[in-house]
PDB file of C-alpha atoms in Angstrom:
ATOM      1  CA  UNK A 675     -76.365 -12.927 121.301  1.00  0.00           C
ATOM      2  CA  UNK A 676     -73.123 -11.263 122.375  1.00  0.00           C
ATOM      3  CA  UNK A 677     -69.580 -11.852 121.124  1.00  0.00           C
ATOM      4  CA  UNK A 678     -66.533 -11.838 123.347  1.00  0.00           C
ATOM      5  CA  UNK A 679     -63.505  -9.929 122.114  1.00  0.00           C
ATOM      6  CA  UNK A 680     -60.100  -9.222 123.577  1.00  0.00           C
ATOM      7  CA  UNK A 681     -57.770 -11.545 125.461  1.00  0.00           C
ATOM      8  CA  UNK A 682     -60.390 -13.274 127.635  1.00  0.00           C
ATOM      9  CA  UNK A 683     -60.910 -16.310 125.419  1.00  0.00           C
ATOM     10  CA  UNK A 684     -62.624 -18.863 127.660  1.00  0.00           C
ATOM     11  CA  UNK A 685     -65.366 -21.289 126.678  1.00  0.00           C
ATOM     12  CA  UNK A 686     -67.794 -23.091 128.961  1.00  0.00           C
ATOM     13  CA  UNK A 687     -70.217 -21.912 131.635  1.00  0.00           C
ATOM     14  CA  UNK A 688     -69.954 -19.140 134.161  1.00  0.00           C
ATOM     15  CA  UNK A 689     -73.070 -18.737 136.274  1.00  0.00           C
ATOM     16  CA  UNK A 690     -75.999 -18.371 133.904  1.00  0.00           C
ATOM     17  CA  UNK A 691     -73.760 -17.460 130.949  1.00  0.00           C
ATOM     18  CA  UNK A 692     -72.477 -19.936 128.347  1.00  0.00           C
ATOM     19  CA  UNK A 693     -69.460 -19.138 126.162  1.00  0.00           C
ATOM     20  CA  UNK A 694     -68.843 -21.190 123.030  1.00  0.00           C
ATOM     21  CA  UNK A 695     -67.304 -21.108 119.576  1.00  0.00           C
ATOM     22  CA  UNK A 696     -69.613 -21.213 116.581  1.00  0.00           C
ATOM     23  CA  UNK A 697     -68.973 -22.175 112.961  1.00  0.00           C
ATOM     24  CA  UNK A 698     -71.282 -19.375 111.786  1.00  0.00           C
ATOM     25  CA  UNK A 699     -69.766 -16.526 113.801  1.00  0.00           C
ATOM     26  CA  UNK A 700     -66.258 -15.325 114.497  1.00  0.00           C
ATOM     27  CA  UNK A 701     -64.886 -15.118 118.016  1.00  0.00           C
ATOM     28  CA  UNK A 702     -66.567 -16.533 121.117  1.00  0.00           C
ATOM     29  CA  UNK A 703     -70.342 -16.270 121.439  1.00  0.00           C
ATOM     30  CA  UNK A 704     -71.976 -15.469 124.773  1.00  0.00           C
ATOM     31  CA  UNK A 705     -75.493 -16.671 125.522  1.00  0.00           C
ATOM     32  CA  UNK A 706     -77.626 -16.511 128.626  1.00  0.00           C
ATOM     33  CA  UNK A 707     -78.956 -19.857 129.839  1.00  0.00           C
ATOM     34  CA  UNK A 708     -82.642 -20.497 130.002  1.00  0.00           C
ATOM     35  CA  UNK A 709     -85.474 -19.660 127.646  1.00  0.00           C
ATOM     36  CA  UNK A 710     -88.199 -21.881 126.191  1.00  0.00           C
ATOM     37  CA  UNK A 711     -87.677 -25.617 125.836  1.00  0.00           C
ATOM     38  CA  UNK A 712     -86.880 -27.068 122.439  1.00  0.00           C
ATOM     39  CA  UNK A 713     -90.209 -28.921 122.459  1.00  0.00           C
ATOM     40  CA  UNK A 714     -92.069 -25.659 123.035  1.00  0.00           C
ATOM     41  CA  UNK A 715     -90.195 -23.962 120.184  1.00  0.00           C
ATOM     42  CA  UNK A 716     -91.018 -26.873 117.874  1.00  0.00           C
ATOM     43  CA  UNK A 717     -94.747 -27.072 118.604  1.00  0.00           C
ATOM     44  CA  UNK A 718     -96.206 -24.014 120.363  1.00  0.00           C
ATOM     45  CA  UNK A 719     -98.041 -21.580 118.087  1.00  0.00           C
ATOM     46  CA  UNK A 720     -96.299 -18.634 119.744  1.00  0.00           C
ATOM     47  CA  UNK A 721     -93.063 -19.757 118.084  1.00  0.00           C
ATOM     48  CA  UNK A 722     -94.423 -20.237 114.568  1.00  0.00           C
ATOM     49  CA  UNK A 723     -92.328 -17.384 113.160  1.00  0.00           C
ATOM     50  CA  UNK A 724     -89.269 -18.709 115.007  1.00  0.00           C
ATOM     51  CA  UNK A 725     -89.775 -22.087 113.351  1.00  0.00           C
ATOM     52  CA  UNK A 726     -90.051 -20.423 109.954  1.00  0.00           C
ATOM     53  CA  UNK A 727     -86.838 -18.490 110.479  1.00  0.00           C
ATOM     54  CA  UNK A 728     -85.035 -21.537 111.861  1.00  0.00           C
ATOM     55  CA  UNK A 729     -86.154 -23.633 108.914  1.00  0.00           C
ATOM     56  CA  UNK A 730     -84.909 -21.183 106.321  1.00  0.00           C
ATOM     57  CA  UNK A 731     -81.685 -20.650 108.241  1.00  0.00           C
ATOM     58  CA  UNK A 732     -81.126 -24.411 108.153  1.00  0.00           C
ATOM     59  CA  UNK A 733     -81.874 -24.535 104.444  1.00  0.00           C
ATOM     60  CA  UNK A 734     -79.474 -21.711 103.687  1.00  0.00           C
ATOM     61  CA  UNK A 735     -76.790 -23.330 105.847  1.00  0.00           C
ATOM     62  CA  UNK A 736     -77.213 -26.655 104.026  1.00  0.00           C
ATOM     63  CA  UNK A 737     -76.888 -24.936 100.661  1.00  0.00           C
ATOM     64  CA  UNK A 738     -73.811 -23.031 101.841  1.00  0.00           C
ATOM     65  CA  UNK A 739     -72.208 -26.251 103.075  1.00  0.00           C
ATOM     66  CA  UNK A 740     -72.905 -27.926  99.728  1.00  0.00           C
ATOM     67  CA  UNK A 741     -71.225 -25.036  97.926  1.00  0.00           C
ATOM     68  CA  UNK A 742     -68.130 -25.208 100.144  1.00  0.00           C
ATOM     69  CA  UNK A 743     -67.980 -29.015  99.897  1.00  0.00           C
ATOM     70  CA  UNK A 744     -68.180 -28.851  96.103  1.00  0.00           C
ATOM     71  CA  UNK A 745     -65.009 -26.721  96.229  1.00  0.00           C
ATOM     72  CA  UNK A 746     -63.441 -29.105  98.746  1.00  0.00           C
ATOM     73  CA  UNK A 747     -59.927 -28.852  97.312  1.00  0.00           C
ATOM     74  CA  UNK A 748     -59.647 -25.215  98.421  1.00  0.00           C
ATOM     75  CA  UNK A 749     -62.311 -24.810 101.105  1.00  0.00           C
ATOM     76  CA  UNK A 750     -59.555 -24.825 103.740  1.00  0.00           C
ATOM     77  CA  UNK A 751     -58.801 -21.287 102.554  1.00  0.00           C
ATOM     78  CA  UNK A 752     -61.929 -19.916 104.226  1.00  0.00           C
ATOM     79  CA  UNK A 753     -61.165 -21.803 107.448  1.00  0.00           C
ATOM     80  CA  UNK A 754     -64.164 -21.982 109.767  1.00  0.00           C
ATOM     81  CA  UNK A 755     -65.482 -18.559 108.747  1.00  0.00           C
ATOM     82  CA  UNK A 756     -68.672 -19.421 106.878  1.00  0.00           C
ATOM     83  CA  UNK A 757     -71.078 -16.785 108.172  1.00  0.00           C
ATOM     84  CA  UNK A 758     -70.856 -14.663 105.026  1.00  0.00           C
ATOM     85  CA  UNK A 759     -71.531 -17.752 102.861  1.00  0.00           C
ATOM     86  CA  UNK A 760     -74.644 -18.568 104.912  1.00  0.00           C
ATOM     87  CA  UNK A 761     -75.708 -14.931 104.600  1.00  0.00           C
ATOM     88  CA  UNK A 762     -75.288 -15.148 100.829  1.00  0.00           C
ATOM     89  CA  UNK A 763     -77.400 -18.300 100.436  1.00  0.00           C
ATOM     90  CA  UNK A 764     -80.023 -16.855 102.792  1.00  0.00           C
ATOM     91  CA  UNK A 765     -80.246 -13.816 100.511  1.00  0.00           C
ATOM     92  CA  UNK A 766     -80.751 -16.163  97.548  1.00  0.00           C
ATOM     93  CA  UNK A 767     -83.583 -17.873  99.448  1.00  0.00           C
ATOM     94  CA  UNK A 768     -85.233 -14.496 100.009  1.00  0.00           C
ATOM     95  CA  UNK A 769     -85.504 -14.184  96.216  1.00  0.00           C
ATOM     96  CA  UNK A 770     -87.857 -17.184  96.061  1.00  0.00           C
ATOM     97  CA  UNK A 771     -91.243 -15.503  95.695  1.00  0.00           C
ATOM     98  CA  UNK A 772     -93.093 -18.693  94.755  1.00  0.00           C
ATOM     99  CA  UNK A 773     -92.709 -20.432  98.133  1.00  0.00           C
ATOM    100  CA  UNK A 774     -94.133 -19.395 101.486  1.00  0.00           C
ATOM    101  CA  UNK A 775     -92.054 -17.957 104.320  1.00  0.00           C
ATOM    102  CA  UNK A 776     -90.301 -20.807 106.104  1.00  0.00           C
ATOM    103  CA  UNK A 777     -90.152 -22.944 102.974  1.00  0.00           C
ATOM    104  CA  UNK A 778     -88.285 -20.693 100.538  1.00  0.00           C
ATOM    105  CA  UNK A 779     -85.770 -22.576  98.421  1.00  0.00           C
ATOM    106  CA  UNK A 780     -82.170 -21.776  97.529  1.00  0.00           C
ATOM    107  CA  UNK A 781     -82.327 -21.970  93.743  1.00  0.00           C
ATOM    108  CA  UNK A 782     -78.813 -21.551  92.418  1.00  0.00           C
ATOM    109  CA  UNK A 783     -80.162 -22.391  88.960  1.00  0.00           C
ATOM    110  CA  UNK A 784     -82.316 -19.232  88.925  1.00  0.00           C
ATOM    111  CA  UNK A 785     -79.727 -16.928  90.502  1.00  0.00           C
ATOM    112  CA  UNK A 786     -76.532 -17.957  88.713  1.00  0.00           C
ATOM    113  CA  UNK A 787     -75.632 -14.364  87.871  1.00  0.00           C
ATOM    114  CA  UNK A 788     -75.182 -13.689  91.599  1.00  0.00           C
ATOM    115  CA  UNK A 789     -72.814 -16.625  92.009  1.00  0.00           C
ATOM    116  CA  UNK A 790     -70.376 -15.042  89.581  1.00  0.00           C
ATOM    117  CA  UNK A 791     -67.903 -12.885  91.454  1.00  0.00           C
ATOM    118  CA  UNK A 792     -68.677 -14.355  94.882  1.00  0.00           C
ATOM    119  CA  UNK A 793     -65.621 -14.813  97.133  1.00  0.00           C
ATOM    120  CA  UNK A 794     -65.469 -17.705  99.591  1.00  0.00           C
ATOM    121  CA  UNK A 795     -62.888 -15.957 101.758  1.00  0.00           C
ATOM    122  CA  UNK A 796     -64.198 -12.573 102.874  1.00  0.00           C
ATOM    123  CA  UNK A 797     -60.837 -11.647 104.406  1.00  0.00           C
ATOM    124  CA  UNK A 798     -58.886 -11.869 101.150  1.00  0.00           C
ATOM    125  CA  UNK A 799     -60.433 -11.060  97.786  1.00  0.00           C
ATOM    126  CA  UNK A 800     -59.039 -12.296  94.499  1.00  0.00           C
ATOM    127  CA  UNK A 801     -59.315  -8.818  92.959  1.00  0.00           C
ATOM    128  CA  UNK A 802     -56.880  -7.411  95.539  1.00  0.00           C
ATOM    129  CA  UNK A 803     -54.226  -9.927  94.449  1.00  0.00           C
ATOM    130  CA  UNK A 804     -54.876 -10.419  90.756  1.00  0.00           C
ATOM    131  CA  UNK A 805     -55.461  -6.894  89.484  1.00  0.00           C
ATOM    132  CA  UNK A 806     -56.380  -7.842  85.932  1.00  0.00           C
ATOM    133  CA  UNK A 807     -59.856  -9.263  85.288  1.00  0.00           C
ATOM    134  CA  UNK A 808     -60.066 -12.979  84.530  1.00  0.00           C
ATOM    135  CA  UNK A 809     -63.046 -14.533  82.823  1.00  0.00           C
ATOM    136  CA  UNK A 810     -63.885 -18.175  82.402  1.00  0.00           C
ATOM    137  CA  UNK A 811     -66.186 -19.989  79.999  1.00  0.00           C
ATOM    138  CA  UNK A 812     -68.443 -22.981  80.690  1.00  0.00           C
ATOM    139  CA  UNK A 813     -70.046 -25.185  78.046  1.00  0.00           C
ATOM    140  CA  UNK A 814     -73.052 -26.752  79.755  1.00  0.00           C
ATOM    141  CA  UNK A 815     -73.754 -28.983  76.763  1.00  0.00           C
ATOM    142  CA  UNK A 816     -70.382 -30.739  77.029  1.00  0.00           C
ATOM    143  CA  UNK A 817     -69.486 -30.271  80.717  1.00  0.00           C
ATOM    144  CA  UNK A 818     -66.298 -28.430  79.794  1.00  0.00           C
ATOM    145  CA  UNK A 819     -64.763 -25.207  81.054  1.00  0.00           C
ATOM    146  CA  UNK A 820     -61.695 -23.135  80.314  1.00  0.00           C
ATOM    147  CA  UNK A 821     -60.009 -19.948  81.406  1.00  0.00           C
ATOM    148  CA  UNK A 822     -56.826 -18.079  80.637  1.00  0.00           C
ATOM    149  CA  UNK A 823     -54.688 -16.270  83.188  1.00  0.00           C
ATOM    150  CA  UNK A 824     -52.710 -13.284  81.880  1.00  0.00           C
ATOM    151  CA  UNK A 825     -48.972 -12.984  82.147  1.00  0.00           C
ATOM    152  CA  UNK A 826     -48.237 -11.862  85.699  1.00  0.00           C
ATOM    153  CA  UNK A 827     -45.735  -9.214  86.757  1.00  0.00           C
ATOM    154  CA  UNK A 828     -45.389  -8.473  90.465  1.00  0.00           C
ATOM    155  CA  UNK A 829     -46.216  -4.883  91.293  1.00  0.00           C
ATOM    156  CA  UNK A 830     -48.059  -4.275  88.025  1.00  0.00           C
ATOM    157  CA  UNK A 831     -51.011  -6.636  87.728  1.00  0.00           C
ATOM    158  CA  UNK A 832     -50.245  -8.977  90.596  1.00  0.00           C
ATOM    159  CA  UNK A 833     -49.479  -8.489  94.274  1.00  0.00           C
ATOM    160  CA  UNK A 834     -48.822 -11.160  96.874  1.00  0.00           C
ATOM    161  CA  UNK A 835     -50.009  -9.877 100.268  1.00  0.00           C
ATOM    162  CA  UNK A 836     -47.895 -10.182 103.395  1.00  0.00           C
ATOM    163  CA  UNK A 837     -44.638 -12.132 103.394  1.00  0.00           C
ATOM    164  CA  UNK A 838     -45.774 -15.264 101.586  1.00  0.00           C
ATOM    165  CA  UNK A 839     -42.959 -16.854  99.600  1.00  0.00           C
ATOM    166  CA  UNK A 840     -44.827 -19.121  97.191  1.00  0.00           C
ATOM    167  CA  UNK A 841     -48.204 -19.222  95.483  1.00  0.00           C
ATOM    168  CA  UNK A 842     -50.104 -21.271  92.953  1.00  0.00           C
ATOM    169  CA  UNK A 843     -53.456 -21.173  91.165  1.00  0.00           C
ATOM    170  CA  UNK A 844     -56.122 -23.869  91.326  1.00  0.00           C
ATOM    171  CA  UNK A 845     -59.074 -23.974  88.937  1.00  0.00           C
ATOM    172  CA  UNK A 846     -62.176 -26.002  89.797  1.00  0.00           C
ATOM    173  CA  UNK A 847     -65.229 -27.134  87.830  1.00  0.00           C
ATOM    174  CA  UNK A 848     -68.069 -28.511  89.917  1.00  0.00           C
ATOM    175  CA  UNK A 849     -71.846 -29.032  90.087  1.00  0.00           C
ATOM    176  CA  UNK A 850     -74.239 -27.801  92.769  1.00  0.00           C
ATOM    177  CA  UNK A 851     -77.932 -28.568  93.215  1.00  0.00           C
ATOM    178  CA  UNK A 852     -80.802 -26.331  94.208  1.00  0.00           C
ATOM    179  CA  UNK A 853     -82.084 -26.876  97.758  1.00  0.00           C
ATOM    180  CA  UNK A 854     -85.797 -26.992  98.525  1.00  0.00           C
ATOM    181  CA  UNK A 855     -88.178 -27.809 101.360  1.00  0.00           C
ATOM    182  CA  UNK A 856     -89.050 -31.490 101.745  1.00  0.00           C
ATOM    183  CA  UNK A 857     -91.571 -31.937 104.615  1.00  0.00           C
ATOM    184  CA  UNK A 858     -91.267 -35.741 104.668  1.00  0.00           C
ATOM    185  CA  UNK A 859     -87.538 -35.705 105.423  1.00  0.00           C
ATOM    186  CA  UNK A 860     -85.290 -34.408 108.152  1.00  0.00           C
ATOM    187  CA  UNK A 861     -83.429 -32.114 107.694  1.00  0.00           C
ATOM    188  CA  UNK A 862     -86.333 -30.586 105.808  1.00  0.00           C
ATOM    189  CA  UNK A 863     -84.204 -28.808 103.182  1.00  0.00           C
ATOM    190  CA  UNK A 864     -82.428 -31.151 100.827  1.00  0.00           C
ATOM    191  CA  UNK A 865     -80.942 -31.114  97.287  1.00  0.00           C
ATOM    192  CA  UNK A 866     -83.597 -31.279  94.603  1.00  0.00           C
ATOM    193  CA  UNK A 867     -81.520 -34.004  92.935  1.00  0.00           C
ATOM    194  CA  UNK A 868     -78.251 -35.542  94.155  1.00  0.00           C
ATOM    195  CA  UNK A 869     -75.106 -34.503  92.314  1.00  0.00           C
ATOM    196  CA  UNK A 870     -73.367 -37.465  90.671  1.00  0.00           C
ATOM    197  CA  UNK A 871     -70.389 -35.722  89.044  1.00  0.00           C
ATOM    198  CA  UNK A 872     -67.107 -35.402  90.894  1.00  0.00           C
ATOM    199  CA  UNK A 873     -65.452 -31.996  91.116  1.00  0.00           C
ATOM    200  CA  UNK A 874     -62.577 -31.609  88.672  1.00  0.00           C
ATOM    201  CA  UNK A 875     -59.650 -29.366  89.504  1.00  0.00           C
ATOM    202  CA  UNK A 876     -56.140 -28.631  88.315  1.00  0.00           C
ATOM    203  CA  UNK A 877     -53.339 -26.654  89.929  1.00  0.00           C
ATOM    204  CA  UNK A 878     -50.445 -24.715  88.459  1.00  0.00           C
ATOM    205  CA  UNK A 879     -46.859 -25.081  89.585  1.00  0.00           C
ATOM    206  CA  UNK A 880     -45.728 -23.216  92.682  1.00  0.00           C
ATOM    207  CA  UNK A 881     -44.220 -19.828  91.856  1.00  0.00           C
ATOM    208  CA  UNK A 882     -42.019 -17.467  93.825  1.00  0.00           C
ATOM    209  CA  UNK A 883     -43.839 -14.322  94.925  1.00  0.00           C
ATOM    210  CA  UNK A 884     -41.850 -12.000  92.646  1.00  0.00           C
ATOM    211  CA  UNK A 885     -41.418 -14.396  89.736  1.00  0.00           C
ATOM    212  CA  UNK A 886     -42.743 -13.394  86.333  1.00  0.00           C
ATOM    213  CA  UNK A 887     -45.270 -15.894  85.027  1.00  0.00           C
ATOM    214  CA  UNK A 888     -46.352 -16.409  81.435  1.00  0.00           C
ATOM    215  CA  UNK A 889     -49.926 -16.727  80.171  1.00  0.00           C
ATOM    216  CA  UNK A 890     -51.554 -19.907  81.454  1.00  0.00           C
ATOM    217  CA  UNK A 891     -54.498 -21.841  79.995  1.00  0.00           C
ATOM    218  CA  UNK A 892     -56.670 -24.185  82.073  1.00  0.00           C
ATOM    219  CA  UNK A 893     -59.128 -26.685  80.606  1.00  0.00           C
ATOM    220  CA  UNK A 894     -61.392 -28.959  82.608  1.00  0.00           C
ATOM    221  CA  UNK A 895     -63.890 -31.690  81.722  1.00  0.00           C
ATOM    222  CA  UNK A 896     -66.395 -33.448  83.982  1.00  0.00           C
ATOM    223  CA  UNK A 897     -65.878 -37.193  83.701  1.00  0.00           C
ATOM    224  CA  UNK A 898     -68.521 -39.349  82.018  1.00  0.00           C
ATOM    225  CA  UNK A 899     -70.660 -36.292  81.375  1.00  0.00           C
ATOM    226  CA  UNK A 900     -74.146 -36.888  79.970  1.00  0.00           C
ATOM    227  CA  UNK A 901     -75.843 -33.606  80.809  1.00  0.00           C
ATOM    228  CA  UNK A 902     -77.536 -31.956  83.789  1.00  0.00           C
ATOM    229  CA  UNK A 903     -81.091 -31.434  85.017  1.00  0.00           C
ATOM    230  CA  UNK A 904     -82.337 -27.853  85.218  1.00  0.00           C
ATOM    231  CA  UNK A 905     -81.928 -27.814  89.022  1.00  0.00           C
ATOM    232  CA  UNK A 906     -78.153 -28.339  88.748  1.00  0.00           C
ATOM    233  CA  UNK A 907     -75.628 -25.608  88.021  1.00  0.00           C
ATOM    234  CA  UNK A 908     -72.080 -25.818  86.735  1.00  0.00           C
ATOM    235  CA  UNK A 909     -69.655 -23.621  88.671  1.00  0.00           C
ATOM    236  CA  UNK A 910     -66.150 -22.550  87.632  1.00  0.00           C
ATOM    237  CA  UNK A 911     -63.932 -21.155  90.399  1.00  0.00           C
ATOM    238  CA  UNK A 912     -60.405 -19.799  90.612  1.00  0.00           C
ATOM    239  CA  UNK A 913     -58.307 -19.985  93.780  1.00  0.00           C
ATOM    240  CA  UNK A 914     -54.907 -18.662  94.736  1.00  0.00           C
ATOM    241  CA  UNK A 915     -53.105 -20.630  97.428  1.00  0.00           C
ATOM    242  CA  UNK A 916     -50.031 -19.652  99.398  1.00  0.00           C
ATOM    243  CA  UNK A 917     -47.339 -22.018 100.612  1.00  0.00           C
ATOM    244  CA  UNK A 918     -44.154 -22.419 102.585  1.00  0.00           C
ATOM    245  CA  UNK A 919     -41.276 -24.551 101.265  1.00  0.00           C
ATOM    246  CA  UNK A 920     -40.524 -27.636 103.372  1.00  0.00           C
ATOM    247  CA  UNK A 921     -37.744 -28.817 101.087  1.00  0.00           C
ATOM    248  CA  UNK A 922     -36.632 -28.413  97.487  1.00  0.00           C
ATOM    249  CA  UNK A 923     -39.595 -30.532  96.390  1.00  0.00           C
ATOM    250  CA  UNK A 924     -42.230 -30.182  99.087  1.00  0.00           C
ATOM    251  CA  UNK A 925     -44.487 -27.187  99.732  1.00  0.00           C
ATOM    252  CA  UNK A 926     -46.876 -26.854 102.662  1.00  0.00           C
ATOM    253  CA  UNK A 927     -50.169 -25.033 102.019  1.00  0.00           C
ATOM    254  CA  UNK A 928     -50.862 -22.209 104.469  1.00  0.00           C
ATOM    255  CA  UNK A 929     -54.302 -22.613 105.992  1.00  0.00           C
ATOM    256  CA  UNK A 930     -56.965 -19.926 106.333  1.00  0.00           C
ATOM    257  CA  UNK A 931     -55.351 -17.672 103.755  1.00  0.00           C
ATOM    258  CA  UNK A 932     -55.664 -17.212 100.028  1.00  0.00           C
ATOM    259  CA  UNK A 933     -58.624 -16.333  97.823  1.00  0.00           C
ATOM    260  CA  UNK A 934     -61.376 -18.281  96.052  1.00  0.00           C
ATOM    261  CA  UNK A 935     -63.761 -16.637  93.607  1.00  0.00           C
ATOM    262  CA  UNK A 936     -66.512 -18.064  91.457  1.00  0.00           C
ATOM    263  CA  UNK A 937     -65.848 -16.854  87.909  1.00  0.00           C
ATOM    264  CA  UNK A 938     -68.721 -18.372  85.958  1.00  0.00           C
ATOM    265  CA  UNK A 939     -71.867 -20.450  86.330  1.00  0.00           C
ATOM    266  CA  UNK A 940     -74.109 -22.166  83.781  1.00  0.00           C
TER     267      UNK A 940
END
């Protein structure tokens, strides 16, 4: 697979070459037409390893989509760039030593320590903006979470990149399920158990880029919480969003910019 760079940004067909945009790769992807039929790939023994790889890629992609969807309020920040999220969930699947190749599960519940610190936007990391560590706490027994942001002083422990005028913080508490192979269903990788709790989130006020901000406390509670099965994980994430003023009261979020980091999981 080749990627097209530069100013020649066409999509479509040219001779035996197809050019298209992909949600799992940046830029325009070039692919030569032809190759084995889909039926042959699905059934011929020569493509058994291909089927195994395709299956696990699909499972990792489904798990990555579930993670992004759980953080729906700020997933616009990552735009359509999800390749690094798929790569992350695929790496988690590779840690499943109990299942056979092609059927390895994405078990967030057994790899929670690797969720902590993960950034959903690879182009802008929270640590490059907020230069003082922030930790959050989750109480799995009660479905509650809290975190405290330090007082912020531009140029000391906080730096707004570029020329953005306004910013705000959003804190999210959500639940994600493990994904495992289910041969009787299609797609074959599905959540072990459906998630029934809605994501809870709260946002701060909008602040000017150079404005000093006092200590802020955020507390969240999942509604009607009665506990979780072992295959579900609680996730606490912190996002910084940037905006442009439309009027004295209205602010427009700026898409494909900002940072989202998972702070804690339980």
